[in-house]
Coordinates of C-alpha atoms and ligand atoms in Angstrom, one line a residue:
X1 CA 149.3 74.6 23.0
X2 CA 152.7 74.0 22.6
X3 CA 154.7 71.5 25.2
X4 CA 158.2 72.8 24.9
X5 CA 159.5 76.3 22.9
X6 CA 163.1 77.4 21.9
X7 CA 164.1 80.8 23.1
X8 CA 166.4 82.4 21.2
X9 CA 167.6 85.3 22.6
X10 CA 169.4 86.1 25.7
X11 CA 169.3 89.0 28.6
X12 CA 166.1 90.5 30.3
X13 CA 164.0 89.1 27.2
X14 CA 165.2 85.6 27.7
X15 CA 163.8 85.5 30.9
X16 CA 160.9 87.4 30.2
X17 CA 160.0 85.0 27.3
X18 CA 160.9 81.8 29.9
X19 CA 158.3 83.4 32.5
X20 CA 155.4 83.2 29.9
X21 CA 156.1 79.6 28.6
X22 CA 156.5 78.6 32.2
X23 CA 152.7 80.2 33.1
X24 CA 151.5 78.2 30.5
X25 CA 153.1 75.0 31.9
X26 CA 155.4 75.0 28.9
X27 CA 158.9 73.7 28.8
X28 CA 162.1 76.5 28.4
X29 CA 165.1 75.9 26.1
X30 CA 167.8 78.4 26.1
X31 CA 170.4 78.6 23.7
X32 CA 173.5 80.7 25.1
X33 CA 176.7 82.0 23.9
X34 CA 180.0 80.9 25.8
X35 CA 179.8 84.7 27.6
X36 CA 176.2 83.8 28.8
X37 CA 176.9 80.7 30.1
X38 CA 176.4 81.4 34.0
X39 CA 173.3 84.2 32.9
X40 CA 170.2 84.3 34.2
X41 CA 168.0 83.0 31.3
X42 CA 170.1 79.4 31.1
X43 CA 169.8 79.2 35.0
X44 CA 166.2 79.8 35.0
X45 CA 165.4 77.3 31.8
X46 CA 164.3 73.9 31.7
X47 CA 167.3 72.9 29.2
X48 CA 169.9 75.2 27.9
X49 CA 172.4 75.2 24.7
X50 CA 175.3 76.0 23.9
X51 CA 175.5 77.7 20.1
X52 CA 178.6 79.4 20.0
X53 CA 181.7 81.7 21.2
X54 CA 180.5 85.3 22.0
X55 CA 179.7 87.2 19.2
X56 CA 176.7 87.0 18.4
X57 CA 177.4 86.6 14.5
X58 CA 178.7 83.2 15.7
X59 CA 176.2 82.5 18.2
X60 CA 173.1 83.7 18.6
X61 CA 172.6 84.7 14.7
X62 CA 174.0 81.9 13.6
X63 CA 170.8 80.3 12.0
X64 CA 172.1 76.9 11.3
X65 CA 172.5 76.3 15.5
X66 CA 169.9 77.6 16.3
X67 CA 167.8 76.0 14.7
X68 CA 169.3 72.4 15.5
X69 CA 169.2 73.5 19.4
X70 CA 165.4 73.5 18.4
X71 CA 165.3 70.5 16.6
X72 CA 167.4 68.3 18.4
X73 CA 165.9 69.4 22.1
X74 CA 162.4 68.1 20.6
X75 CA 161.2 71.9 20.7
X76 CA 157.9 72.8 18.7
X77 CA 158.0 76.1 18.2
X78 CA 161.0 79.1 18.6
X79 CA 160.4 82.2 20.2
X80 CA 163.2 85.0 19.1
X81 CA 162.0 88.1 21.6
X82 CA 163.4 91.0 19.6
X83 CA 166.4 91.8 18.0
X84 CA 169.0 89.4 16.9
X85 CA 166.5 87.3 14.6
X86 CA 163.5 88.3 15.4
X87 CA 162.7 89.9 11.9
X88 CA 165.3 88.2 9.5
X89 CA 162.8 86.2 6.9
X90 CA 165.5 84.1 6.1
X91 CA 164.9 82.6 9.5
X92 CA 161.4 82.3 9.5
X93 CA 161.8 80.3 6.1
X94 CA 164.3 78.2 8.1
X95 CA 162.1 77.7 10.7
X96 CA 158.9 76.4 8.3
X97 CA 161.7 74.4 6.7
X98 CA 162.2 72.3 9.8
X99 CA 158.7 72.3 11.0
X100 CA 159.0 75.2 13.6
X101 CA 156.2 77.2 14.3
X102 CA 158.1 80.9 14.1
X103 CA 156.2 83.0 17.2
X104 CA 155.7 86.0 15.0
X105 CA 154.5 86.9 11.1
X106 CA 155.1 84.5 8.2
X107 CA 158.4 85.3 6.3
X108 CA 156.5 86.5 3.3
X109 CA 154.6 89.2 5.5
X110 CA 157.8 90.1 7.7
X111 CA 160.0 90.2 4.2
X112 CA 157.2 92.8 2.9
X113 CA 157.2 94.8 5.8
X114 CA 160.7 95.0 5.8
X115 CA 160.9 97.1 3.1
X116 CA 159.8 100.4 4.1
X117 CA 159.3 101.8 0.5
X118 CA 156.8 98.4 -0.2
X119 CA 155.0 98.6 3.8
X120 CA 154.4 102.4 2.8
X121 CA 152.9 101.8 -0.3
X122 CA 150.8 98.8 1.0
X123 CA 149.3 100.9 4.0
X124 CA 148.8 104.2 1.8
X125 CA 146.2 101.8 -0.2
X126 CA 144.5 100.6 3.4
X127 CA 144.0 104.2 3.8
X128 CA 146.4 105.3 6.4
X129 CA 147.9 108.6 6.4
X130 CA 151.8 109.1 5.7
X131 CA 154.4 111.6 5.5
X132 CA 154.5 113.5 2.7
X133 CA 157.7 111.7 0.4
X134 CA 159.0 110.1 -2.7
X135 CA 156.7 107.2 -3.0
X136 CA 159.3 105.2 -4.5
X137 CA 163.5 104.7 -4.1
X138 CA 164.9 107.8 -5.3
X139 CA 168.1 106.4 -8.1
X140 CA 170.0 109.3 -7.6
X141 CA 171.3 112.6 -5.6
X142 CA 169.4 114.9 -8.6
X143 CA 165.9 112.2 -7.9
X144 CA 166.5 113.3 -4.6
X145 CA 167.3 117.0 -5.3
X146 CA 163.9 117.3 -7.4
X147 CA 161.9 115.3 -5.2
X148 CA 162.9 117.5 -2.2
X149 CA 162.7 120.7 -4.3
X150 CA 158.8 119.8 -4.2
X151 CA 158.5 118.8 -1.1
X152 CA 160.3 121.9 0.5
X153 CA 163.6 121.7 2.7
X154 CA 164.1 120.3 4.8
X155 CA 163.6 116.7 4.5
X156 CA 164.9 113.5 5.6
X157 CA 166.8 110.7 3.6
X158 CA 165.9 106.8 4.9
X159 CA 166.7 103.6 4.0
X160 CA 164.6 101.4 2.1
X161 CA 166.1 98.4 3.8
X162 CA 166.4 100.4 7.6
X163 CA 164.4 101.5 10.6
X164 CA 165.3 102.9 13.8
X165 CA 166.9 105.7 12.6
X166 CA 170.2 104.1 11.1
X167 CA 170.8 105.7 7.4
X168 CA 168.9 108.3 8.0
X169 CA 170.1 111.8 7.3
X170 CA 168.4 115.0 8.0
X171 CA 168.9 117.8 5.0
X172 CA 167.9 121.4 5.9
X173 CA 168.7 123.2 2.4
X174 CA 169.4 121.9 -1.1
X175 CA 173.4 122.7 -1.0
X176 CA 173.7 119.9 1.8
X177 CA 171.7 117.0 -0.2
X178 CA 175.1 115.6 -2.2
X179 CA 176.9 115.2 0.4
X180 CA 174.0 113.7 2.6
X181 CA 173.0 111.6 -0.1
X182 CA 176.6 109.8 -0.5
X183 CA 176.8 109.0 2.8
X184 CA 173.6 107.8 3.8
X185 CA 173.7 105.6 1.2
X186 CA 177.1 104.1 2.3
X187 CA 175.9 104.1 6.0
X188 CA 172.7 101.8 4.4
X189 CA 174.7 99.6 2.2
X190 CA 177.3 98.9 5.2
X191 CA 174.3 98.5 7.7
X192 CA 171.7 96.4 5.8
X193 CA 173.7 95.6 2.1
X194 CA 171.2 97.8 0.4
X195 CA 172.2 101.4 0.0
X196 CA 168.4 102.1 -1.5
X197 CA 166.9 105.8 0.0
X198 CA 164.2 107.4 -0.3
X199 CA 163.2 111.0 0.6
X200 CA 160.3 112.5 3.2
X201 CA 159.2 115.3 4.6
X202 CA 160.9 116.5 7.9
X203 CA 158.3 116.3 10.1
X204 CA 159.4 118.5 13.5
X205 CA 159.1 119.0 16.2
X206 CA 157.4 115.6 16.2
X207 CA 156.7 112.9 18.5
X208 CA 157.2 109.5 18.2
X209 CA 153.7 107.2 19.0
X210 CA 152.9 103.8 18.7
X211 CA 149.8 101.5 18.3
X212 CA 150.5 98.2 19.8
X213 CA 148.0 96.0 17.7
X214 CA 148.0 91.5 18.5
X215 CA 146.6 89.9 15.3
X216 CA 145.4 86.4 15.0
X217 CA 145.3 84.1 12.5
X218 CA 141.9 84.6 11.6
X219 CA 141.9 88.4 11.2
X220 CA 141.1 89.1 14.6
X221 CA 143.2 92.4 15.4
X222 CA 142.9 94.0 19.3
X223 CA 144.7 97.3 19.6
X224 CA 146.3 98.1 23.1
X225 CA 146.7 101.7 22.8
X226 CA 149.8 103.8 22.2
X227 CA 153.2 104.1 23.6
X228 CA 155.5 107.6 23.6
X229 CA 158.6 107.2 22.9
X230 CA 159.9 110.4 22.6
X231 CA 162.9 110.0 25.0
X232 CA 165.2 108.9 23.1
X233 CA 169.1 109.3 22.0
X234 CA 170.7 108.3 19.2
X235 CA 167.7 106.5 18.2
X236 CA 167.8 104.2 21.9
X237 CA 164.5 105.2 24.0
X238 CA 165.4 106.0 27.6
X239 CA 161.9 105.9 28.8
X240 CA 158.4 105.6 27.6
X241 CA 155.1 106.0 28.6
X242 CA 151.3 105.0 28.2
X243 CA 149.3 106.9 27.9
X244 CA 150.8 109.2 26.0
X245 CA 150.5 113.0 27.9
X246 CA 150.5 115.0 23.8
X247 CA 147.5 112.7 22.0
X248 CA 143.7 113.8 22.4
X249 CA 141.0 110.9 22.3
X250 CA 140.0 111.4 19.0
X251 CA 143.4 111.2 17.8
X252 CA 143.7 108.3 19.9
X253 CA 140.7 106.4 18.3
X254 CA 141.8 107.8 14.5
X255 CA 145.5 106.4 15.5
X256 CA 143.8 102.8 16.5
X257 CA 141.7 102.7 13.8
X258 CA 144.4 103.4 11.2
X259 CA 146.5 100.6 13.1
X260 CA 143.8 98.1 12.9
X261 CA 142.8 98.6 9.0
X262 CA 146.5 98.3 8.2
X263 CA 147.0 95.2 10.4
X264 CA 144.2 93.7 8.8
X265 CA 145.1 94.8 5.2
X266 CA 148.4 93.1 5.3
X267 CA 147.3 89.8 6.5
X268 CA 149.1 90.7 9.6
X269 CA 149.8 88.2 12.4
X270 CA 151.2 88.1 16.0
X271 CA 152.1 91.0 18.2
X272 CA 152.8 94.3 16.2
X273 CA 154.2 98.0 16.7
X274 CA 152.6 100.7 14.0
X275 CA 155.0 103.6 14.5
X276 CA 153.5 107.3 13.9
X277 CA 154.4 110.9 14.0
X278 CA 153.0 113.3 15.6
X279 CA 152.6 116.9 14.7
X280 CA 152.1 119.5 17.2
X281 CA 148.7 119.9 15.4
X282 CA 147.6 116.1 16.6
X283 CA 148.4 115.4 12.1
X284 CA 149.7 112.4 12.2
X285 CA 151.7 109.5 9.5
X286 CA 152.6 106.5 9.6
X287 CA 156.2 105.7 9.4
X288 CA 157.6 101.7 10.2
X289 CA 155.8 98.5 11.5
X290 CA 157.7 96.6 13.8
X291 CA 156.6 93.2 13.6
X292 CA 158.3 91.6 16.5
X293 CA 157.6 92.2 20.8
X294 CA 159.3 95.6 21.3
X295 CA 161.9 96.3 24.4
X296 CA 158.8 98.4 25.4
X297 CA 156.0 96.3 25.4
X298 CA 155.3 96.5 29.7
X299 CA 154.0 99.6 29.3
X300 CA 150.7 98.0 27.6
X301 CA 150.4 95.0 29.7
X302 CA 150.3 97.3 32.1
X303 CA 147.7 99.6 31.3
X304 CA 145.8 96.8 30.0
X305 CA 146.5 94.0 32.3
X306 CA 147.1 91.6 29.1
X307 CA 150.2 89.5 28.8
X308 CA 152.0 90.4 25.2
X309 CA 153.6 87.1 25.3
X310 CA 151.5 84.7 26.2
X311 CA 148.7 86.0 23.8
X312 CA 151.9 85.7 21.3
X313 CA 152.2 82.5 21.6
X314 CA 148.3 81.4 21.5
X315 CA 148.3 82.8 18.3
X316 CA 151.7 81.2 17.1
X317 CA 149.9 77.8 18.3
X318 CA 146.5 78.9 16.0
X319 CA 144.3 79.8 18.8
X320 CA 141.9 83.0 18.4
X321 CA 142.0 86.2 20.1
X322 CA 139.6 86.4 22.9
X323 CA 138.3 89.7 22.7
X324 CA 139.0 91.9 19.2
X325 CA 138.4 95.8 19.0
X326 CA 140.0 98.2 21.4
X327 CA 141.7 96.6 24.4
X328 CA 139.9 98.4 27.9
X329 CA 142.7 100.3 29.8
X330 CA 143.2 101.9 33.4
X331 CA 146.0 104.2 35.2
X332 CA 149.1 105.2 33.7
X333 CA 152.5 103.4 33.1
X334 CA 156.3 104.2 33.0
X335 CA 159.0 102.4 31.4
X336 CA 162.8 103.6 32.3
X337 CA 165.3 101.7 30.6
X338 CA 168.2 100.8 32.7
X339 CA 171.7 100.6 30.8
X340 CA 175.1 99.8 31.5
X341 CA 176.2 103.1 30.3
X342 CA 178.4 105.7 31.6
X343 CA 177.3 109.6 31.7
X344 CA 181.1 111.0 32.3
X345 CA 181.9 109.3 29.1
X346 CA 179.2 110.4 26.7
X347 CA 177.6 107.4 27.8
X348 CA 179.5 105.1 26.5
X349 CA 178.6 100.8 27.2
X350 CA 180.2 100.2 30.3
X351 CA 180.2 96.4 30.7
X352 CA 181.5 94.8 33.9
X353 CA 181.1 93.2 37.0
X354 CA 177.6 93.8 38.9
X355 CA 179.1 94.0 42.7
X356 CA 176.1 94.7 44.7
X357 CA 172.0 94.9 43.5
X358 CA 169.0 96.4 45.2
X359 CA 165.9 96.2 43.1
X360 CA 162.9 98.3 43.8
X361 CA 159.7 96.4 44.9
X362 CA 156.7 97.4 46.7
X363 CA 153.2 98.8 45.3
X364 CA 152.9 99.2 41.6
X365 CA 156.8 98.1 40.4
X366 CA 157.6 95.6 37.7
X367 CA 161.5 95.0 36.8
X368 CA 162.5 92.9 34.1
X369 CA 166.0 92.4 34.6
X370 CA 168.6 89.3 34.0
X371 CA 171.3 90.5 36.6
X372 CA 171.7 90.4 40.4
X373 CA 174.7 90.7 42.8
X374 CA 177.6 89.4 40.9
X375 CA 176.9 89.1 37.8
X376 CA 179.5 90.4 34.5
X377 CA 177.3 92.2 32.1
X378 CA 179.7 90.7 29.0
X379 CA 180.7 93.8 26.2
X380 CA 179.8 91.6 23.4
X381 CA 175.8 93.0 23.4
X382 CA 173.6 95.6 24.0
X383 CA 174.0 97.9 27.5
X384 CA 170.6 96.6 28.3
X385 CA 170.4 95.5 32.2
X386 CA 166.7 95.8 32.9
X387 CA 163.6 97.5 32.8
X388 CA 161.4 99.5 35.5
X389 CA 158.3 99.4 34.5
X390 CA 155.4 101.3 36.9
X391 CA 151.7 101.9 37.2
X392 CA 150.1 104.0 39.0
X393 CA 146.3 105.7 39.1
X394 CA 147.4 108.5 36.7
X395 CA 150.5 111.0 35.2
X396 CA 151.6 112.1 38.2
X397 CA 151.3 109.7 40.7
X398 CA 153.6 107.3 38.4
X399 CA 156.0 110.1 38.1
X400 CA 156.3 110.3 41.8
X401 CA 156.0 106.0 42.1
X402 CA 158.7 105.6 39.5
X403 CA 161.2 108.0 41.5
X404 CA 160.4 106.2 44.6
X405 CA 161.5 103.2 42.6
X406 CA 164.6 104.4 40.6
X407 CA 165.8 106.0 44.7
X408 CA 165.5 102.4 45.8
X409 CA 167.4 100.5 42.9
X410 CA 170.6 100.9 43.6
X411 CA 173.3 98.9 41.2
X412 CA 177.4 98.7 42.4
X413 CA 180.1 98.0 40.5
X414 CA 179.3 99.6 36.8
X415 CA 177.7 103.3 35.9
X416 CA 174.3 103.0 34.9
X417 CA 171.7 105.6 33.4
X418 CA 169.4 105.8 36.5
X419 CA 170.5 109.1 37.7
X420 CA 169.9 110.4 33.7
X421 CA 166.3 109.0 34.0
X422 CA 165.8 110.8 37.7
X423 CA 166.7 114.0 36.2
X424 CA 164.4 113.9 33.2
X425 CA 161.7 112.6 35.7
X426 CA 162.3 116.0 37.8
X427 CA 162.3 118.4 34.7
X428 CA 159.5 120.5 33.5
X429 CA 159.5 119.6 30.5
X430 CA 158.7 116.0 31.2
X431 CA 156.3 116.7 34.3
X432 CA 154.2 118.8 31.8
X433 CA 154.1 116.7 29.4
X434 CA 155.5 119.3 27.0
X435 CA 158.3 117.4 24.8
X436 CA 159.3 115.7 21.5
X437 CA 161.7 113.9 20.2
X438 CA 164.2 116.9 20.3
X439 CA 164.2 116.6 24.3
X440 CA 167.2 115.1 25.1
X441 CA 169.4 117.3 22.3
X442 CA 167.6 120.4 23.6
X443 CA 167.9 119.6 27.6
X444 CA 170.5 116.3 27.3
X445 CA 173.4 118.5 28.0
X446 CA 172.0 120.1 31.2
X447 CA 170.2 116.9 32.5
X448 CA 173.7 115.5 32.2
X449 CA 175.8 118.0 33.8
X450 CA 173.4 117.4 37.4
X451 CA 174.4 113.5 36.6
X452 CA 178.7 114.1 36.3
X453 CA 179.3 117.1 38.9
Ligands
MV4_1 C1 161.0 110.8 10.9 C2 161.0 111.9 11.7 C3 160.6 113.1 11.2 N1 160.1 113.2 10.0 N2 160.5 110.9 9.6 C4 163.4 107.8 13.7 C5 163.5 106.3 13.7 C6 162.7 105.8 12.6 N3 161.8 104.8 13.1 C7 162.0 107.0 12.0 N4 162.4 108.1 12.8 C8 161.9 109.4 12.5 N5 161.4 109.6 11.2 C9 160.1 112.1 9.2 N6 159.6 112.3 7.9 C10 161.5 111.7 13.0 C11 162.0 110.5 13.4 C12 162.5 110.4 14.7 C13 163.7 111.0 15.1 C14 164.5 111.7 14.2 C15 165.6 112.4 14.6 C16 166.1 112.3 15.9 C17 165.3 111.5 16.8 C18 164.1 110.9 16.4 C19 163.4 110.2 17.3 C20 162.2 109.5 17.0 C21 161.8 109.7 15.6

């Protein structure tokens, strides 16, 4: 195992990343912006540096200092929690350049996978199903047009180079494609430098499911289960849950299985999110592969007792899986994301100083969280402050945990989205179990109003 590992990332995953090196008896170095420089994840590593002013185009992406932090702190390996450069292959090759082991897939896998219209094509051989689509870049608005003719309206245009939702346009009827096309195009070429699209099926209402697969060096592959993710906005997840309350057992097992010949047929390695649709019909296709820990990833440590990182980074340091198959599971878990966001303003970042903190404990609570009583949650990054995470026995009781929690947090000083997440806890909609990924634009603007009056 490794003796002393870079983390290069900052906020709740920081120090989530330091707890498991420090577990496994391994030394923490923390790189940090100038903003971060009193934060949580520098306090609570073993060394910390300094790579830059705030932004993280000068800081924390800045490849060049990060990897000399690495290097010249004796570090062995660099673990880059998600986001920021946790799937940028250029890094990766950086990283084998200098004789870091990367905690996550080799470049030539992530660089594959990164191109949606290549990690289709590659899964559609393993066998996995997919939304019906142009199996290739479409060149041009009339591709598009006669590729969506056959397909039938409406459809969705992606982009090659994207994921999560950015350059992705939604076109009901044919006399809207132009217009769609142009600027989704733009939005992908300013986004990722690559204005490539290419056309699916609209699949709706749908919900949004994922396999969370950990894949060893060897070809060992264990799948955790799923995750929902169907509360979302603007393409952020508010909350998420295992298991998931719309997936039967056999679309379970056909969802695993899928996830685990795909993982294997790529010559896949390191944790790993396949993201699915799901039809009201339990059909369901494969859309992205995230090849990097997700913001979500308590939910299956939870429901499987297994910690995501550490087995991360025994596989980054060659060891083998200990079990392979399905990973056993128990009880249910909830994930509410906790952002510095304010509901009066359309929920806009609202950065600032943290002037009081009461975290829920007690039976059953996990918080992953970088902030306490006086801290400044800087503008420069994401609205991120924490994480509940809760188990209980089954659905209901960790409904009824989790609102026992989020009554206990309390945060002063800056708007948060708790009360949003109390409100969608309390609906119908979510107790039954009954939603998709249209739940927030169909209930968002009544869940609000409770929240601002
Ligand atoms: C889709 C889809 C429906 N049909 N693809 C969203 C992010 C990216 N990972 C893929 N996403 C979707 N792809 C087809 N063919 C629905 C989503 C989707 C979504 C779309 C609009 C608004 C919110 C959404 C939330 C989750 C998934």
């Amino acid at each position: 195992m490794f003796s002393r590992v870079l983390v290069a990332n900052r906020g709740e995953i920081a120090v989530r990343v330091i707890r498991a090196l420090h577990e496994l008896e391994i030394e923490a170095v923390a790189i940090y912006s100038t903003a971060d420089k009193d934060s949580m994840h520098v306090r609570l590593a073993d060394r910390a540096v300094a790579v830059g002013p705030p932004p993280a185009s000068q800081s924390y992406l800045k490849i060049p200092s990060v990897i000399a932090a690495a290097t010249t702190t004796g570090c062995e390996a660099i673990h880059p929690g998600y986001g920021f450069l946790a799937e940028n292959p250029a890094f990766v090759a950086a990283c084998e350049d200098n004789e870091l082991v990367f905690v996550g897939p080799t470049a030539e896998v992530m660089a594959r996978m990164g191109d949606k219209v290549q990690a289709k094509a590659e899964l559609k051989r393993a066998g996995v199903p997919l939304v019906p689509g142009s199996d290739e870049d479409v060149a041009s608005s009339s591709e598009a047009r006669s590729v969506a003719a056959d397909l039938g309206y409406p459809v969705l245009l992606k982009a090659a180079a994207g994921g999560g939702g950015k350059g992705m346009r939604i076109v009901d009827a044919e006399d809207e494609l132009e217009g769609a096309f142009q600027t989704a195009a733009a939005e992908a070429e300013a986004a990722f430098g690559d204005a490539s699209l290419y056309v699916e099926k609209l699949v709706r209402p749908a919900r949004h499911v994922e396999i969370q697969v950990l894949a060893d060096a060897r070809g060992g592959v264990l799948t955790l289960g799923e995750r929902e993710c169907s509360i979302q906005r603007r393409h952020q997840k508010l909350i998420e849950e295992s298991p998931s309350p719309g997936l039967s057992a056999e679309t379970r097992e056909a969802l695993e299985a899928a996830a685990e010949r795909a993982a294997t047929a790529i010559g896949y390695r390191n944790a790993g999110t396949f993201e699915f649709l799901l039809g009201p019909d339990q059909s369901f296709y494969f859309i992205e592969l995230n090849a990097r820990l997700q913001v979500e990833h308590p939910v299956s440590e939870l429901v499987t007792g297994i910690d995501l990182v550490r087995e991360q980074l025994r596989i980054a340091a060659g060891e083998p899986l200990a079990a392979t198959g399905r990973a056993p599971r128990r009880g249910h878990a909830i994930e509410i994301r906790i952002n510095a966001e304010d509901p009066a303003r359309d929920f806009a970042p609202a950065p600032g100083q943290i002037t009081s903190f009461r975290p829920p404990l007690g039976p059953g609570i996990r918080l992953d969280t970088f902030v306490e009583a006086g801290s400044t949650v800087p503008p420069f990054y994401d609205s991120l402050l924490g994480k509940l995470a809760v188990w209980d026995e089954d659905r209901p009781a960790a409904i009824s945990r989790t609102l026992r929690a989020l009554g206990e947090l309390s945060v002063g000083g800056i708007p948060t989205t708790r009360e949003l997440a109390i409100q969608i806890l309390r609906s119908e909609q979510f107790t039954s179990g009954r939603y998709s990924t249209s739940f927030l634009e169909e209930f968002g603007q009544r869940l609000v109003a409770v929240v601002t009056e």
